[in-house]
GROMACS .gro file of C-alpha atoms in nm:
model
  378
    1MET     CA    1  -0.005  -0.004   0.009
    2LYS     CA    2   0.101   0.367  -0.037
    3VAL     CA    3   0.098   0.486   0.319
    4LEU     CA    4   0.132   0.869   0.455
    5ALA     CA    5   0.296   0.850   0.786
    6ALA     CA    6   0.171   1.128   1.023
    7MET     CA    7   0.505   1.215   1.193
    8SER     CA    8   0.492   1.439   1.506
    9GLY     CA    9   0.840   1.479   1.576
   10GLY     CA   10   0.816   1.211   1.875
   11VAL     CA   11   0.934   0.867   1.917
   12ASP     CA   12   0.626   0.690   1.852
   13SER     CA   13   0.524   0.826   1.528
   14ALA     CA   14   0.889   0.772   1.404
   15VAL     CA   15   0.892   0.421   1.501
   16ALA     CA   16   0.548   0.358   1.357
   17ALA     CA   17   0.667   0.483   1.016
   18ALA     CA   18   0.987   0.279   1.041
   19ARG     CA   19   0.764  -0.026   1.092
   20ALA     CA   20   0.531   0.069   0.813
   21VAL     CA   21   0.838   0.060   0.571
   22GLU     CA   22   0.938  -0.267   0.716
   23ALA     CA   23   0.591  -0.402   0.652
   24GLY     CA   24   0.658  -0.357   0.295
   25HIS     CA   25   0.451  -0.033   0.233
   26GLU     CA   26   0.549   0.275   0.027
   27VAL     CA   27   0.575   0.535   0.277
   28VAL     CA   28   0.597   0.912   0.280
   29GLY     CA   29   0.639   1.095   0.607
   30VAL     CA   30   0.440   1.439   0.664
   31HIS     CA   31   0.459   1.676   0.955
   32MET     CA   32   0.157   1.851   1.023
   33ALA     CA   33   0.217   2.212   1.112
   34LEU     CA   34  -0.061   2.297   1.339
   35ALA     CA   35   0.052   2.615   1.527
   36ARG     CA   36   0.017   2.940   1.378
   37THR     CA   37   0.342   3.054   1.557
   38PRO     CA   38   0.545   2.767   1.590
   39ALA     CA   39   0.856   2.973   1.657
   40THR     CA   40   0.717   3.022   2.010
   41GLY     CA   41   0.799   2.694   2.098
   42ARG     CA   42   1.146   2.611   2.221
   43THR     CA   43   1.334   2.333   2.421
   44GLY     CA   44   1.123   2.166   2.710
   45ALA     CA   45   0.784   2.280   2.543
   46ARG     CA   46   0.524   2.027   2.643
   47GLY     CA   47   0.348   2.045   2.294
   48CYS     CA   48   0.413   1.877   1.973
   49CYS     CA   49   0.389   2.138   1.723
   50THR     CA   50   0.707   2.327   1.727
   51ILE     CA   51   0.978   2.405   1.486
   52GLU     CA   52   1.210   2.186   1.684
   53ASP     CA   53   0.945   1.889   1.638
   54ALA     CA   54   0.935   1.943   1.267
   55GLY     CA   55   1.312   1.915   1.252
   56ASP     CA   56   1.309   1.605   1.480
   57ALA     CA   57   1.047   1.444   1.224
   58ARG     CA   58   1.258   1.512   0.914
   59ARG     CA   59   1.559   1.374   1.062
   60SER     CA   60   1.376   1.063   1.152
   61ALA     CA   61   1.241   1.041   0.797
   62ASP     CA   62   1.607   1.088   0.668
   63VAL     CA   63   1.735   0.799   0.871
   64ILE     CA   64   1.426   0.586   0.781
   65GLY     CA   65   1.488   0.662   0.427
   66ILE     CA   66   1.149   0.828   0.317
   67PRO     CA   67   1.038   1.137   0.153
   68PHE     CA   68   0.928   1.388   0.391
   69TYR     CA   69   0.705   1.698   0.383
   70VAL     CA   70   0.561   1.968   0.613
   71TRP     CA   71   0.185   2.049   0.553
   72ASP     CA   72   0.047   2.353   0.700
   73LEU     CA   73  -0.287   2.279   0.853
   74ALA     CA   74  -0.280   2.554   1.105
   75GLU     CA   75  -0.596   2.705   1.008
   76GLN     CA   76  -0.786   2.389   1.004
   77PHE     CA   77  -0.667   2.285   1.353
   78THR     CA   78  -0.737   2.634   1.474
   79SER     CA   79  -1.100   2.619   1.360
   80ALA     CA   80  -1.180   2.248   1.435
   81VAL     CA   81  -0.990   2.201   1.755
   82MET     CA   82  -0.889   2.510   1.934
   83ASP     CA   83  -1.197   2.712   1.860
   84ASP     CA   84  -1.386   2.412   1.968
   85PHE     CA   85  -1.219   2.383   2.277
   86VAL     CA   86  -1.284   2.732   2.366
   87SER     CA   87  -1.659   2.729   2.265
   88GLU     CA   88  -1.732   2.410   2.460
   89TYR     CA   89  -1.579   2.536   2.804
   90ALA     CA   90  -1.770   2.866   2.721
   91ALA     CA   91  -2.087   2.649   2.729
   92GLY     CA   92  -1.998   2.483   3.041
   93ARG     CA   93  -1.878   2.157   2.885
   94THR     CA   94  -1.563   1.963   2.917
   95PRO     CA   95  -1.414   1.876   2.565
   96ASN     CA   96  -1.112   1.645   2.497
   97PRO     CA   97  -0.916   1.815   2.223
   98CYS     CA   98  -0.726   1.492   2.138
   99VAL     CA   99  -1.061   1.319   2.041
  100ARG     CA  100  -1.141   1.617   1.820
  101CYS     CA  101  -0.806   1.631   1.651
  102ASN     CA  102  -0.820   1.260   1.556
  103GLU     CA  103  -1.192   1.301   1.445
  104ARG     CA  104  -1.158   1.640   1.244
  105ILE     CA  105  -0.787   1.664   1.154
  106LYS     CA  106  -0.564   1.349   1.140
  107PHE     CA  107  -0.849   1.117   1.011
  108SER     CA  108  -1.034   1.368   0.832
  109VAL     CA  109  -0.840   1.677   0.673
  110LEU     CA  110  -0.512   1.472   0.675
  111LEU     CA  111  -0.657   1.151   0.534
  112ASP     CA  112  -0.905   1.330   0.286
  113LYS     CA  113  -0.584   1.509   0.150
  114ALA     CA  114  -0.375   1.171   0.140
  115VAL     CA  115  -0.665   0.994  -0.047
  116ALA     CA  116  -0.683   1.277  -0.292
  117LEU     CA  117  -0.312   1.232  -0.366
  118GLY     CA  118  -0.345   0.865  -0.417
  119PHE     CA  119  -0.250   0.723  -0.073
  120ASP     CA  120  -0.420   0.411   0.050
  121ALA     CA  121  -0.397   0.481   0.430
  122VAL     CA  122  -0.241   0.709   0.724
  123ALA     CA  123  -0.032   0.558   0.969
  124THR     CA  124   0.021   0.715   1.311
  125GLY     CA  125   0.186   0.646   1.630
  126HIS     CA  126  -0.117   0.565   1.834
  127TYR     CA  127  -0.132   0.272   2.048
  128ALA     CA  128  -0.456   0.068   1.923
  129ARG     CA  129  -0.510  -0.226   1.697
  130VAL     CA  130  -0.724  -0.237   1.406
  131ASP     CA  131  -0.846  -0.581   1.238
  132PRO     CA  132  -0.944  -0.521   0.872
  133GLY     CA  133  -1.261  -0.645   0.761
  134GLU     CA  134  -1.605  -0.514   0.654
  135PRO     CA  135  -1.641  -0.322   0.865
  136PRO     CA  136  -1.306  -0.292   1.027
  137THR     CA  137  -1.288  -0.331   1.399
  138LEU     CA  138  -1.100  -0.148   1.668
  139HIS     CA  139  -0.942  -0.285   1.959
  140ARG     CA  140  -0.732  -0.189   2.268
  141ALA     CA  141  -0.353  -0.197   2.236
  142ALA     CA  142  -0.132  -0.469   2.359
  143ASP     CA  143   0.017  -0.234   2.615
  144ALA     CA  144  -0.300  -0.143   2.830
  145ALA     CA  145  -0.104   0.121   3.003
  146LYS     CA  146  -0.047   0.296   2.662
  147ASP     CA  147  -0.391   0.225   2.490
  148GLN     CA  148  -0.529   0.499   2.299
  149SER     CA  149  -0.829   0.333   2.144
  150TYR     CA  150  -1.057   0.568   2.354
  151VAL     CA  151  -0.948   0.875   2.155
  152LEU     CA  152  -0.983   0.679   1.842
  153ALA     CA  153  -1.317   0.568   1.892
  154VAL     CA  154  -1.498   0.857   1.720
  155LEU     CA  155  -1.362   0.733   1.377
  156ALA     CA  156  -1.625   0.614   1.145
  157PRO     CA  157  -1.562   0.281   0.987
  158HIS     CA  158  -1.482   0.417   0.631
  159ARG     CA  159  -1.214   0.613   0.812
  160LEU     CA  160  -1.099   0.344   1.024
  161SER     CA  161  -1.057   0.118   0.724
  162ARG     CA  162  -0.789   0.366   0.607
  163ALA     CA  163  -0.597   0.386   0.937
  164LEU     CA  164  -0.263   0.208   1.026
  165PHE     CA  165  -0.138   0.178   1.394
  166PRO     CA  166   0.191  -0.008   1.370
  167LEU     CA  167   0.244   0.031   1.744
  168GLY     CA  168  -0.065  -0.171   1.843
  169ASP     CA  169   0.108  -0.470   1.927
  170ALA     CA  170   0.393  -0.312   2.118
  171THR     CA  171   0.416  -0.442   2.461
  172SER     CA  172   0.552  -0.133   2.629
  173LYS     CA  173   0.681   0.228   2.563
  174GLU     CA  174   1.030   0.106   2.668
  175VAL     CA  175   1.034  -0.155   2.391
  176VAL     CA  176   0.959   0.126   2.146
  177ARG     CA  177   1.223   0.350   2.272
  178GLU     CA  178   1.469   0.071   2.238
  179GLU     CA  179   1.366  -0.008   1.899
  180ALA     CA  180   1.407   0.354   1.810
  181ALA     CA  181   1.767   0.344   1.955
  182ARG     CA  182   1.865   0.041   1.739
  183ARG     CA  183   1.715   0.201   1.420
  184GLY     CA  184   1.930   0.520   1.494
  185LEU     CA  185   1.661   0.749   1.553
  186SER     CA  186   1.765   1.038   1.762
  187VAL     CA  187   1.432   1.078   1.908
  188SER     CA  188   1.460   0.756   2.103
  189ALA     CA  189   1.499   0.945   2.429
  190LYS     CA  190   1.278   1.242   2.357
  191PRO     CA  191   1.030   1.300   2.649
  192ASP     CA  192   0.677   1.233   2.575
  193SER     CA  193   0.447   1.535   2.489
  194HIS     CA  194   0.222   1.627   2.792
  195ASP     CA  195  -0.110   1.824   2.847
  196ILE     CA  196  -0.276   1.997   2.554
  197CYS     CA  197  -0.033   2.046   2.242
  198PHE     CA  198  -0.166   2.395   2.176
  199ILE     CA  199  -0.128   2.519   2.542
  200PRO     CA  200   0.259   2.402   2.569
  201ASP     CA  201   0.301   2.593   2.911
  202GLY     CA  202   0.011   2.397   3.064
  203ASP     CA  203  -0.170   2.702   3.178
  204THR     CA  204  -0.538   2.607   3.037
  205ARG     CA  205  -0.686   2.862   3.285
  206GLY     CA  206  -0.472   3.155   3.134
  207PHE     CA  207  -0.542   3.023   2.770
  208LEU     CA  208  -0.921   3.037   2.833
  209ASP     CA  209  -0.913   3.362   3.022
  210SER     CA  210  -0.749   3.511   2.720
  211ARG     CA  211  -1.044   3.422   2.502
  212ILE     CA  212  -1.362   3.405   2.726
  213GLU     CA  213  -1.515   3.690   2.916
  214ARG     CA  214  -1.529   3.605   3.263
  215ARG     CA  215  -1.804   3.737   3.505
  216PRO     CA  216  -1.825   3.667   3.884
  217GLY     CA  217  -2.104   3.470   4.010
  218ALA     CA  218  -2.242   3.240   4.268
  219VAL     CA  219  -2.141   2.928   4.400
  220ARG     CA  220  -2.424   2.754   4.574
  221ASP     CA  221  -2.466   2.411   4.750
  222ARG     CA  222  -2.746   2.158   4.643
  223GLU     CA  223  -2.990   2.350   4.842
  224GLY     CA  224  -2.940   2.649   4.691
  225ARG     CA  225  -2.753   2.839   4.960
  226ARG     CA  226  -2.477   3.085   4.856
  227VAL     CA  227  -2.152   2.963   4.975
  228GLY     CA  228  -1.897   3.156   4.778
  229THR     CA  229  -1.829   3.362   4.470
  230HIS     CA  230  -1.648   3.242   4.152
  231ASP     CA  231  -1.473   3.445   3.883
  232GLY     CA  232  -1.655   3.291   3.575
  233ALA     CA  233  -1.823   2.952   3.549
  234GLN     CA  234  -1.655   2.877   3.227
  235GLY     CA  235  -1.346   2.837   3.391
  236TYR     CA  236  -1.439   2.539   3.594
  237THR     CA  237  -1.530   2.164   3.511
  238VAL     CA  238  -1.745   1.911   3.695
  239GLY     CA  239  -1.529   1.718   3.946
  240GLN     CA  240  -1.308   2.007   4.019
  241ARG     CA  241  -1.201   2.072   4.389
  242LYS     CA  242  -0.925   2.328   4.372
  243GLY     CA  243  -0.976   2.714   4.319
  244LEU     CA  244  -1.316   2.722   4.455
  245ARG     CA  245  -1.236   2.952   4.746
  246LEU     CA  246  -1.549   2.891   4.921
  247GLY     CA  247  -1.644   3.153   5.179
  248THR     CA  248  -1.878   2.910   5.382
  249PRO     CA  249  -1.709   2.579   5.495
  250ALA     CA  250  -1.932   2.264   5.479
  251ALA     CA  251  -2.092   2.175   5.806
  252ASP     CA  252  -1.912   1.846   5.812
  253GLY     CA  253  -1.566   2.002   5.733
  254ARG     CA  254  -1.549   1.796   5.410
  255PRO     CA  255  -1.398   1.912   5.083
  256ARG     CA  256  -1.667   2.001   4.822
  257TYR     CA  257  -1.659   1.962   4.451
  258VAL     CA  258  -1.806   2.124   4.136
  259LEU     CA  259  -2.139   1.935   4.068
  260ASP     CA  260  -2.278   2.138   3.800
  261VAL     CA  261  -2.166   2.436   3.584
  262SER     CA  262  -2.450   2.649   3.450
  263VAL     CA  263  -2.341   2.923   3.208
  264VAL     CA  264  -2.701   3.045   3.163
  265ASP     CA  265  -2.730   3.195   3.521
  266ASN     CA  266  -2.349   3.168   3.568
  267THR     CA  267  -2.366   2.952   3.883
  268LEU     CA  268  -2.166   2.658   4.011
  269THR     CA  269  -2.319   2.395   4.227
  270VAL     CA  270  -2.082   2.230   4.468
  271GLY     CA  271  -2.116   1.925   4.699
  272PRO     CA  272  -1.941   1.630   4.859
  273ALA     CA  273  -1.751   1.371   4.651
  274GLU     CA  274  -2.042   1.113   4.683
  275ASP     CA  275  -2.273   1.365   4.493
  276LEU     CA  276  -2.047   1.319   4.184
  277ALA     CA  277  -2.154   0.962   4.123
  278VAL     CA  278  -2.368   0.907   3.831
  279ALA     CA  279  -2.653   0.630   3.767
  280GLU     CA  280  -2.702   0.700   3.380
  281VAL     CA  281  -2.486   0.855   3.118
  282VAL     CA  282  -2.632   0.981   2.797
  283ALA     CA  283  -2.459   1.051   2.461
  284SER     CA  284  -2.682   1.213   2.211
  285GLU     CA  285  -2.409   1.375   1.968
  286SER     CA  286  -2.189   1.234   1.719
  287VAL     CA  287  -2.281   0.894   1.762
  288VAL     CA  288  -2.037   0.626   1.591
  289TRP     CA  289  -2.080   0.250   1.574
  290LEU     CA  290  -1.799   0.031   1.516
  291ALA     CA  291  -1.994  -0.283   1.583
  292GLU     CA  292  -2.376  -0.372   1.582
  293PRO     CA  293  -2.539  -0.149   1.842
  294PRO     CA  294  -2.612  -0.367   2.149
  295ALA     CA  295  -2.968  -0.437   2.241
  296ALA     CA  296  -3.135  -0.286   2.550
  297GLY     CA  297  -3.028  -0.495   2.842
  298ALA     CA  298  -2.684  -0.591   2.695
  299ARG     CA  299  -2.390  -0.588   2.928
  300VAL     CA  300  -2.071  -0.392   2.808
  301GLU     CA  301  -1.822  -0.174   2.948
  302ALA     CA  302  -1.832   0.204   2.960
  303GLN     CA  303  -1.537   0.467   2.960
  304VAL     CA  304  -1.532   0.843   2.969
  305ARG     CA  305  -1.200   0.935   3.008
  306ALA     CA  306  -0.894   0.883   2.796
  307HIS     CA  307  -0.692   0.733   3.098
  308GLY     CA  308  -0.990   0.645   3.291
  309ARG     CA  309  -1.116   0.288   3.364
  310ALA     CA  310  -1.389   0.109   3.182
  311VAL     CA  311  -1.658  -0.011   3.414
  312PRO     CA  312  -1.933  -0.248   3.346
  313CYS     CA  313  -2.274  -0.109   3.244
  314THR     CA  314  -2.618  -0.208   3.119
  315VAL     CA  315  -2.724  -0.069   2.780
  316LEU     CA  316  -3.065   0.121   2.805
  317GLU     CA  317  -3.069   0.267   2.450
  318ALA     CA  318  -2.831   0.232   2.140
  319ASP     CA  319  -2.921   0.369   1.793
  320ALA     CA  320  -2.798   0.614   1.542
  321ARG     CA  321  -2.919   0.906   1.764
  322ALA     CA  322  -2.794   0.822   2.099
  323LEU     CA  323  -2.618   0.611   2.372
  324ARG     CA  324  -2.761   0.568   2.722
  325VAL     CA  325  -2.620   0.326   2.962
  326ASP     CA  326  -2.681   0.254   3.332
  327VAL     CA  327  -2.354   0.243   3.526
  328GLY     CA  328  -2.482   0.207   3.865
  329GLY     CA  329  -2.278   0.471   4.029
  330ALA     CA  330  -1.953   0.343   3.918
  331LEU     CA  331  -1.851   0.671   3.738
  332ALA     CA  332  -1.824   1.021   3.904
  333GLY     CA  333  -1.768   1.358   3.790
  334VAL     CA  334  -1.911   1.309   3.434
  335SER     CA  335  -1.930   1.625   3.224
  336ALA     CA  336  -2.132   1.704   2.917
  337GLY     CA  337  -1.883   1.730   2.635
  338GLN     CA  338  -1.672   1.429   2.739
  339THR     CA  339  -1.679   1.134   2.515
  340LEU     CA  340  -1.853   0.792   2.619
  341VAL     CA  341  -1.698   0.491   2.468
  342LEU     CA  342  -1.843   0.144   2.496
  343TYR     CA  343  -1.625  -0.179   2.480
  344ARG     CA  344  -1.694  -0.532   2.484
  345GLY     CA  345  -1.375  -0.682   2.615
  346ASP     CA  346  -1.084  -0.542   2.415
  347ARG     CA  347  -1.310  -0.427   2.111
  348VAL     CA  348  -1.463  -0.088   2.066
  349VAL     CA  349  -1.839  -0.088   2.026
  350GLY     CA  350  -1.934   0.251   1.970
  351SER     CA  351  -1.887   0.599   2.088
  352GLY     CA  352  -2.083   0.939   2.140
  353THR     CA  353  -2.045   1.279   2.294
  354ILE     CA  354  -2.196   1.312   2.642
  355THR     CA  355  -2.485   1.547   2.668
  356SER     CA  356  -2.616   1.462   3.021
  357SER     CA  357  -2.596   1.252   3.323
  358VAL     CA  358  -2.825   1.132   3.586
  359PRO     CA  359  -2.715   1.146   3.949
  360SER     CA  360  -2.718   0.846   4.167
  361ARG     CA  361  -2.737   1.008   4.498
  362SER     CA  362  -3.047   0.812   4.586
  363ARG     CA  363  -2.848   0.507   4.542
  364GLY     CA  364  -2.574   0.616   4.786
  365SER     CA  365  -2.302   0.553   4.564
  366ALA     CA  366  -1.961   0.729   4.584
  367ALA     CA  367  -1.739   0.601   4.309
  368GLY     CA  368  -1.395   0.690   4.260
  369GLU     CA  369  -1.319   0.883   3.925
  370LEU     CA  370  -1.331   1.232   3.968
  371GLY     CA  371  -1.301   1.515   3.723
  372GLY     CA  372  -1.340   1.551   3.354
  373ASP     CA  373  -1.074   1.510   3.086
  374GLY     CA  374  -0.816   1.759   3.171
  375PRO     CA  375  -0.975   1.933   3.481
  376LEU     CA  376  -0.824   2.268   3.566
  377ASP     CA  377  -0.579   2.250   3.847
  378LEU     CA  378  -0.638   2.563   4.013
   0.00000   0.00000   0.00000
């Protein structure tokens, strides 16, 4: 096959490109320039879109022996990922920008351009496995600690059929780094990127503050009593504990968490940890099925965070419009805007964007997972 290898400048994508060549494919490397001002990135930046990264990707391509190009996708990335991130927070929701990037950039804009140029597939350094077929199936990676099937579960079957993940069977990141060193790739010891790539300094709060007008408002408990004042509801996410600066302590002295973010009346609702537990999760946006939708009453597993755990759940509704599952209080701090992914064993069944959840206070459950994807550490 003729394969376009997306090369971020890191070790994973470099080894993935090398493995694609070794598998007999005709490979061309491409680095996606996603930042409008890449020169602002310097050594130690935690993103993956700097000039240094482009140079690292080029050097890796030279060692592998493949053609290499840089494609400027900054305009598309800004619109589809960065602007979406801001608008979601402005609406009181908690997005996962990595999910959006895979859905709208790597396996949409990049893939469409690749196909138009005659490529058969796009290869990336994601840790996940695809079994070809009609339709193709998506599975967890061999290394559970590095598994990224969650952020890929939004890919429709026709896009998944053109995706290659050469690292899917890698048993650990250490093994990948050792392979990179054997291949003579200088990125073998390069640190992993962290946080959100378009916020290289890690200051998510500052990034949002520069783009969303913040208005002080009330912080209330579940009974409606005012217990503090926030400096802008859009800067908080469900499950957050730090930065609330509550003027009235809880009667029992226990910490309180954000239970709800209402941008309509600019109010935060707070309460104890057990009030974060949810009984049901509803995802009625961007529904994608990678297997036959399970029947009502079927038992599968639900995951709502990229690095969270999958918990057993019962399907209440599953069709082209919505997913609704009963998690029995096994998840907590679920926010609209997150992605719900259903698994059966290691296979991805389907996904959707969460629009609401039903608290499980009456069940007395206090599950352990707090916070949304990337909660602000204030």
